[in-house]
Backbone as a chain_set.jsonl record, in Angstrom:
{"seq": "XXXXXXXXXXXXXXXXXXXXXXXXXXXXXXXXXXXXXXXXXXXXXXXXXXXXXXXXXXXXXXXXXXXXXXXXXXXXXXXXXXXXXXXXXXXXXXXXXXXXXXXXXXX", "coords": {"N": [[-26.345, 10.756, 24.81], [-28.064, 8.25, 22.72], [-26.193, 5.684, 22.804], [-24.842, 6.108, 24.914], [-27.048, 5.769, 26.832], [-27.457, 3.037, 26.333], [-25.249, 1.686, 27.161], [-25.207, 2.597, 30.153], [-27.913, 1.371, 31.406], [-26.479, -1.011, 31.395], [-26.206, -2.512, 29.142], [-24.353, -4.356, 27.2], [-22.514, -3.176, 24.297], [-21.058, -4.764, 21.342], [-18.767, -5.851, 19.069], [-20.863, -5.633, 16.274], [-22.445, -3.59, 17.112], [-20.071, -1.345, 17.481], [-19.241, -1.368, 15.028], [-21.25, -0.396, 13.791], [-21.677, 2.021, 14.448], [-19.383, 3.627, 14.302], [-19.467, 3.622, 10.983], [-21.651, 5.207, 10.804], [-20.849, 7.48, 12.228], [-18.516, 8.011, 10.242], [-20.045, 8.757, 8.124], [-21.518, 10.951, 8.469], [-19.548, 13.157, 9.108], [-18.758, 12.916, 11.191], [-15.408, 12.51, 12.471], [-13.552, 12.666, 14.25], [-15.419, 11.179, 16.446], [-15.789, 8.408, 15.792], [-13.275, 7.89, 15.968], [-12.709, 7.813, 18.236], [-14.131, 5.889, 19.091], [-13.633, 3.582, 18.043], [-11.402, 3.297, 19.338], [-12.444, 3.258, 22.3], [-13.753, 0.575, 22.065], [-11.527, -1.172, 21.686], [-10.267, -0.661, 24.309], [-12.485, -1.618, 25.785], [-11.598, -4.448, 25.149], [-12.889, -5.675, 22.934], [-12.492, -7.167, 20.152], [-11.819, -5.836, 17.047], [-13.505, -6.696, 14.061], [-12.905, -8.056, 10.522], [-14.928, -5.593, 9.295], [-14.865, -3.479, 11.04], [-12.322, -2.926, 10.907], [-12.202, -2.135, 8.156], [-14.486, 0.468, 8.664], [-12.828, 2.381, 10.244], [-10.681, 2.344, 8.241], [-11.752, 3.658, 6.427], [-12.884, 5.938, 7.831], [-10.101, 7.501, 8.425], [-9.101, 7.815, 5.714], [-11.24, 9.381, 4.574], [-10.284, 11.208, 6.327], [-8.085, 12.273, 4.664], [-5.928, 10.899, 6.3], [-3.038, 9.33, 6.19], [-1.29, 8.4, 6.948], [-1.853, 7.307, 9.44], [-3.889, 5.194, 8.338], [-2.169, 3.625, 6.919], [-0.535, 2.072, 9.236], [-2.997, 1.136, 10.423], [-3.161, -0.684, 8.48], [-0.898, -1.596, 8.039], [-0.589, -3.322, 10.753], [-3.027, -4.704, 10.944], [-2.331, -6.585, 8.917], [0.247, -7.505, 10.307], [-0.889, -8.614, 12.61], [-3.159, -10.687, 11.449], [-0.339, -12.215, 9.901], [0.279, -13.697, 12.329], [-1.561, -15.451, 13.523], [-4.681, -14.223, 13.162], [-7.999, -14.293, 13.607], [-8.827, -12.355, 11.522], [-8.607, -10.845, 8.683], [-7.215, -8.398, 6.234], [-9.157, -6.657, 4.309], [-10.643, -6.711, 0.896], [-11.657, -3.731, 1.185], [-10.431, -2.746, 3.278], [-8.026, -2.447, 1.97], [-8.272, -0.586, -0.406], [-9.478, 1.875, 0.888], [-7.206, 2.118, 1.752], [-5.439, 2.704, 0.01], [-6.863, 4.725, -0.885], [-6.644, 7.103, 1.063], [-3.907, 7.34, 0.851], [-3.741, 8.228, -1.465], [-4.869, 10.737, -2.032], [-3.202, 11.971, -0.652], [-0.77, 12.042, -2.361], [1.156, 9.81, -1.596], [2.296, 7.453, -2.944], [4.382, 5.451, -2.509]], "CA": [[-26.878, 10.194, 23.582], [-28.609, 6.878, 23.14], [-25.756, 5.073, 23.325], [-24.395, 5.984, 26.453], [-28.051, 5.749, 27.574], [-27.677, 1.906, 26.349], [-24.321, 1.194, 28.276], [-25.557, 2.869, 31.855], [-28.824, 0.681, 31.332], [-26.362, -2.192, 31.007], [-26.337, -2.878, 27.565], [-23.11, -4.103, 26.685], [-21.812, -2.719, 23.142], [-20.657, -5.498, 20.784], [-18.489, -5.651, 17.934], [-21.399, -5.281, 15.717], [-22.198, -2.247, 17.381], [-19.392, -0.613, 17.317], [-18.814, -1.083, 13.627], [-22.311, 0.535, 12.955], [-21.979, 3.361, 14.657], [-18.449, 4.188, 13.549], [-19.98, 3.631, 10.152], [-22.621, 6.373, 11.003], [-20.224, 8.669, 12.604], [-17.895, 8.558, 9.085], [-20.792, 8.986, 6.595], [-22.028, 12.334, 9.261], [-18.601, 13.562, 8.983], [-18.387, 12.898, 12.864], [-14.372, 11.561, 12.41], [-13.324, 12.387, 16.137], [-16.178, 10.401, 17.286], [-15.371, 7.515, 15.082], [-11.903, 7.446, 16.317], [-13.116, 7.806, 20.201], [-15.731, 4.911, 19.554], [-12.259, 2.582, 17.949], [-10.549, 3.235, 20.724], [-13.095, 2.768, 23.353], [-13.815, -0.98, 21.429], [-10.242, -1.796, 21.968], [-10.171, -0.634, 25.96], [-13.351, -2.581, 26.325], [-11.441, -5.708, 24.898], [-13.389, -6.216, 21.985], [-11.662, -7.173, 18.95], [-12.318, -5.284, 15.714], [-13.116, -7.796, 12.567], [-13.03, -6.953, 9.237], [-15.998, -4.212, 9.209], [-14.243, -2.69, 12.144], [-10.986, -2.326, 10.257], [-13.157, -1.235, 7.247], [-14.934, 1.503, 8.906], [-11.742, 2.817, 10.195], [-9.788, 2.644, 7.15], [-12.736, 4.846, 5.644], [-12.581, 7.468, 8.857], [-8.659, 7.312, 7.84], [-9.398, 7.812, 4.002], [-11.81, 10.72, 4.527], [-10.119, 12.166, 7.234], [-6.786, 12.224, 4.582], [-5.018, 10.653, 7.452], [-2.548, 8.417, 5.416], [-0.292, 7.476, 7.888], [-2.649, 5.92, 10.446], [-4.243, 4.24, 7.495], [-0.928, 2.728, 6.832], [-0.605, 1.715, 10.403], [-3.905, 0.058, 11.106], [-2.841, -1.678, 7.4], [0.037, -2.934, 8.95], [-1.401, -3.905, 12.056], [-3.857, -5.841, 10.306], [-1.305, -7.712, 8.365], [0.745, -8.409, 11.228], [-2.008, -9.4, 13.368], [-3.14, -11.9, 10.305], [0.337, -13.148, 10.313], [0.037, -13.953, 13.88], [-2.762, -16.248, 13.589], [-5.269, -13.838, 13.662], [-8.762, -14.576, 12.597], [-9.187, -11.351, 10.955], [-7.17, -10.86, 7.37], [-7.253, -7.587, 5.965], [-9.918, -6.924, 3.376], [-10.6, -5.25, -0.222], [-12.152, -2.26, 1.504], [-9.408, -2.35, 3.752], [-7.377, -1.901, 0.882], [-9.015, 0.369, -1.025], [-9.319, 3.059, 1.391], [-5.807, 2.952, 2.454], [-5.101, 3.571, -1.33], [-7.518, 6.17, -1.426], [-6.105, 7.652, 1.559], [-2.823, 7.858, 0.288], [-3.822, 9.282, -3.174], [-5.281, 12.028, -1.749], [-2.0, 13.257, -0.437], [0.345, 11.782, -3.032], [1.903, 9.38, -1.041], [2.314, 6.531, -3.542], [5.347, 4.256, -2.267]], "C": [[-27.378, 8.763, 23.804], [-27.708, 5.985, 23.119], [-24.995, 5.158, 24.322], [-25.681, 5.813, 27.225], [-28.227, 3.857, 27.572], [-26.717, 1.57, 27.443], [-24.249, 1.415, 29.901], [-26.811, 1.788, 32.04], [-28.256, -0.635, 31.812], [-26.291, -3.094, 30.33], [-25.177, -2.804, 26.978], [-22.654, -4.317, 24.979], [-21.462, -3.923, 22.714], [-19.765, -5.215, 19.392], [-19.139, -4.842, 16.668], [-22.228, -3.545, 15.829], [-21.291, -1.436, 17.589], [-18.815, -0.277, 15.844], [-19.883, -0.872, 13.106], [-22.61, 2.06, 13.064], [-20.373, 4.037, 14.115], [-18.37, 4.549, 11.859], [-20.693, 5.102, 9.882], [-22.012, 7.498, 11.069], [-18.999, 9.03, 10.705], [-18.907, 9.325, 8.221], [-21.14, 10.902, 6.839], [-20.832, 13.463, 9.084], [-17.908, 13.562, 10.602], [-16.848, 12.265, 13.038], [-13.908, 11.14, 13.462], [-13.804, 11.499, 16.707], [-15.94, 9.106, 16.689], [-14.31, 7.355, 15.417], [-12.015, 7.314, 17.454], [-13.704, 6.208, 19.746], [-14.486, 3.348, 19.299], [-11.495, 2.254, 19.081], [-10.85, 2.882, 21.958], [-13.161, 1.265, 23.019], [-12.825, -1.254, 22.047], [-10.048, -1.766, 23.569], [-11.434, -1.196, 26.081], [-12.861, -3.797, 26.208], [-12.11, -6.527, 23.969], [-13.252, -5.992, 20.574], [-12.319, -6.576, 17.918], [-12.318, -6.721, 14.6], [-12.946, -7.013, 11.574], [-13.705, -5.481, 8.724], [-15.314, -3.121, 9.863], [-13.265, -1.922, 11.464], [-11.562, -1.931, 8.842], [-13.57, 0.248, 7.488], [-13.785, 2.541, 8.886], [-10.69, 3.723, 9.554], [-10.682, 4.089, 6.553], [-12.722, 6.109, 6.129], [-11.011, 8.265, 8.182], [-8.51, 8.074, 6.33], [-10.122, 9.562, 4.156], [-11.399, 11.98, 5.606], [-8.36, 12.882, 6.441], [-5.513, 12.181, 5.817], [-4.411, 9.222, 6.914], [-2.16, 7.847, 5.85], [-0.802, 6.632, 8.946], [-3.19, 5.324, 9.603], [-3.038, 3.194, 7.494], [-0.759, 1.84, 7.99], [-1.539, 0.953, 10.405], [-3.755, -1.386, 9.779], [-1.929, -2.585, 7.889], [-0.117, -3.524, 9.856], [-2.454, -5.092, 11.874], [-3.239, -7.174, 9.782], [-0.778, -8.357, 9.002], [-0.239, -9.299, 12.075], [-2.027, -11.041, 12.395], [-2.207, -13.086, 10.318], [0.782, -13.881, 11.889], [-0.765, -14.878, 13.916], [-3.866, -15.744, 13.938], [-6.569, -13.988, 12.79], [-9.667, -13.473, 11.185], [-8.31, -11.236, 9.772], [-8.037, -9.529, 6.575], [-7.822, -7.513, 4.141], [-9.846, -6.087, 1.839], [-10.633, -3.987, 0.435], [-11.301, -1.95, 2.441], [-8.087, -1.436, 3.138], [-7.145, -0.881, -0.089], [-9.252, 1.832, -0.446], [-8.401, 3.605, 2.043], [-4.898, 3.312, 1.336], [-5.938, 4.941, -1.758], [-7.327, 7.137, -0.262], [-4.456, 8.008, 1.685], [-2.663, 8.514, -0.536], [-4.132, 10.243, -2.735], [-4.22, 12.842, -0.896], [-0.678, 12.898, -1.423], [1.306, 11.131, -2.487], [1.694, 7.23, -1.754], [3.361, 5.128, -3.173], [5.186, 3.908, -0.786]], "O": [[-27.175, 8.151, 24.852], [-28.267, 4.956, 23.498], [-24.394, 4.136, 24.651], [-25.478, 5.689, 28.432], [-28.88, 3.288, 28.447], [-27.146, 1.21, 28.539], [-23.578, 0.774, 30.71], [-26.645, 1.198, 33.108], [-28.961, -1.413, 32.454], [-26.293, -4.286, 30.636], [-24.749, -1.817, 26.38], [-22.486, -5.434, 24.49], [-21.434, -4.656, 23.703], [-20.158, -4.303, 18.664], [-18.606, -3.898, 16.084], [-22.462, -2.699, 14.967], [-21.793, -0.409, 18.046], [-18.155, 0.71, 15.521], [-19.897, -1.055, 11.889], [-23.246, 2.892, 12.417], [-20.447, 5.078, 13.464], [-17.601, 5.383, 11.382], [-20.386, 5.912, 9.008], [-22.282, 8.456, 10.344], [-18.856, 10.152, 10.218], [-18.622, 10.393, 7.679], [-21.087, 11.806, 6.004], [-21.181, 14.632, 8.925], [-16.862, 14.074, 11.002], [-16.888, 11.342, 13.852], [-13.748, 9.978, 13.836], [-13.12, 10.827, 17.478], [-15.864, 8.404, 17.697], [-14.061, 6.185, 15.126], [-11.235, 6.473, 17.901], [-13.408, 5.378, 20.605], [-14.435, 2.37, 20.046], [-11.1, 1.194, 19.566], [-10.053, 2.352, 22.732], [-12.519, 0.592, 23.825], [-13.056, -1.674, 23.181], [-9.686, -2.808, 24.114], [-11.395, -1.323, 27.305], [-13.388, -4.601, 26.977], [-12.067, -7.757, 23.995], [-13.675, -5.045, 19.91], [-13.527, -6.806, 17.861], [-11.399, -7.519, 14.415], [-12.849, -5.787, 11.528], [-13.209, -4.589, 8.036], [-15.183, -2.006, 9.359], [-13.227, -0.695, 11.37], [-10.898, -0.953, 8.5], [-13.166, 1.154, 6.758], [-13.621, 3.361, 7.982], [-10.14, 4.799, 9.787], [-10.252, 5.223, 6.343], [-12.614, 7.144, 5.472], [-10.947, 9.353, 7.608], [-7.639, 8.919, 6.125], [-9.56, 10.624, 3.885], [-11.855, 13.115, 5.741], [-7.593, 13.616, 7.065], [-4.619, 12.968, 6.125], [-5.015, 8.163, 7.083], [-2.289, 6.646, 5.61], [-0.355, 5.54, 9.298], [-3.109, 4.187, 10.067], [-3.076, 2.093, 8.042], [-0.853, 0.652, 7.682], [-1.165, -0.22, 10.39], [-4.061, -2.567, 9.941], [-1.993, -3.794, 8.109], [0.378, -4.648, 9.764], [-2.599, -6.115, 12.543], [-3.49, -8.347, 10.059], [-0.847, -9.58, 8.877], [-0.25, -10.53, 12.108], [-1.332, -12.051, 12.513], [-2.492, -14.265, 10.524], [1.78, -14.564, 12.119], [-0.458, -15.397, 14.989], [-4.442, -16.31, 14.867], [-6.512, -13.882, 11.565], [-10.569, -13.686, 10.375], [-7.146, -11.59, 9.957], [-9.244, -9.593, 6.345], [-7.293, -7.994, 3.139], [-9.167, -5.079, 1.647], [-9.711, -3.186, 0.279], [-11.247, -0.735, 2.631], [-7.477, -0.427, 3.489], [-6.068, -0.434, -0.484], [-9.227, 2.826, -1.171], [-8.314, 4.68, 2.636], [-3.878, 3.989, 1.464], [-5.733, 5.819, -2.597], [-7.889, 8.205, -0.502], [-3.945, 8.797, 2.479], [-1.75, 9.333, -0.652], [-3.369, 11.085, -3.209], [-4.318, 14.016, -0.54], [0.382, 13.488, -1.211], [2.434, 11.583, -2.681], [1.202, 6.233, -1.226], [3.093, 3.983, -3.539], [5.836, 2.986, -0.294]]}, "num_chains": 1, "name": "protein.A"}
């Protein structure tokens, strides 16, 4: 695909690209690939910001996957309290409540 045709070229991936195409891959219903593309980010060494942990949450949300929502929620938080320059957003928020509602997992 064209982006493995960018990264053999030499075209190294950025934040911003990785939180557009994980974007892409939720809206497609692509979730797998959206969770591969998170995970690759992180073994490249390149921090997720807010969008990142946005997209995510949304894969999370539509994939009714409550409990890794929860997780990257907390992860966020802790991070945050860590001194991290990332602090966990509305839409962060929002889709780890709307990935809990959708299995009834309110507390």
């Amino acid at each position: 695909d064209l982006f493995e045709a960018m990264r053999r070229s030499g075209v190294k991936p950025d934040t911003r690209t990785y939180n557009d195409l994980m974007t892409i891959c939720m809206r497609c219903g692509k979730l797998g690939k959206a969770k591969s593309l998170f995970l690759m980010m992180q073994e490249e060494q390149i921090s997720p910001d807010s969008r990142s942990l946005g997209a995510m949450s949304g894969v999370y949300a539509k994939d009714s996957d409550w409990q890794s929502a929860l997780a990257l929620l907390s992860q966020a938080r802790a991070d945050n309290t860590a001194g991290s320059r990332v602090r966990p957003s509305l839409l962060l928020y929002t889709n780890v409540i709307s990935a809990c509602a959708k299995e009834g997992k309110w507390e």
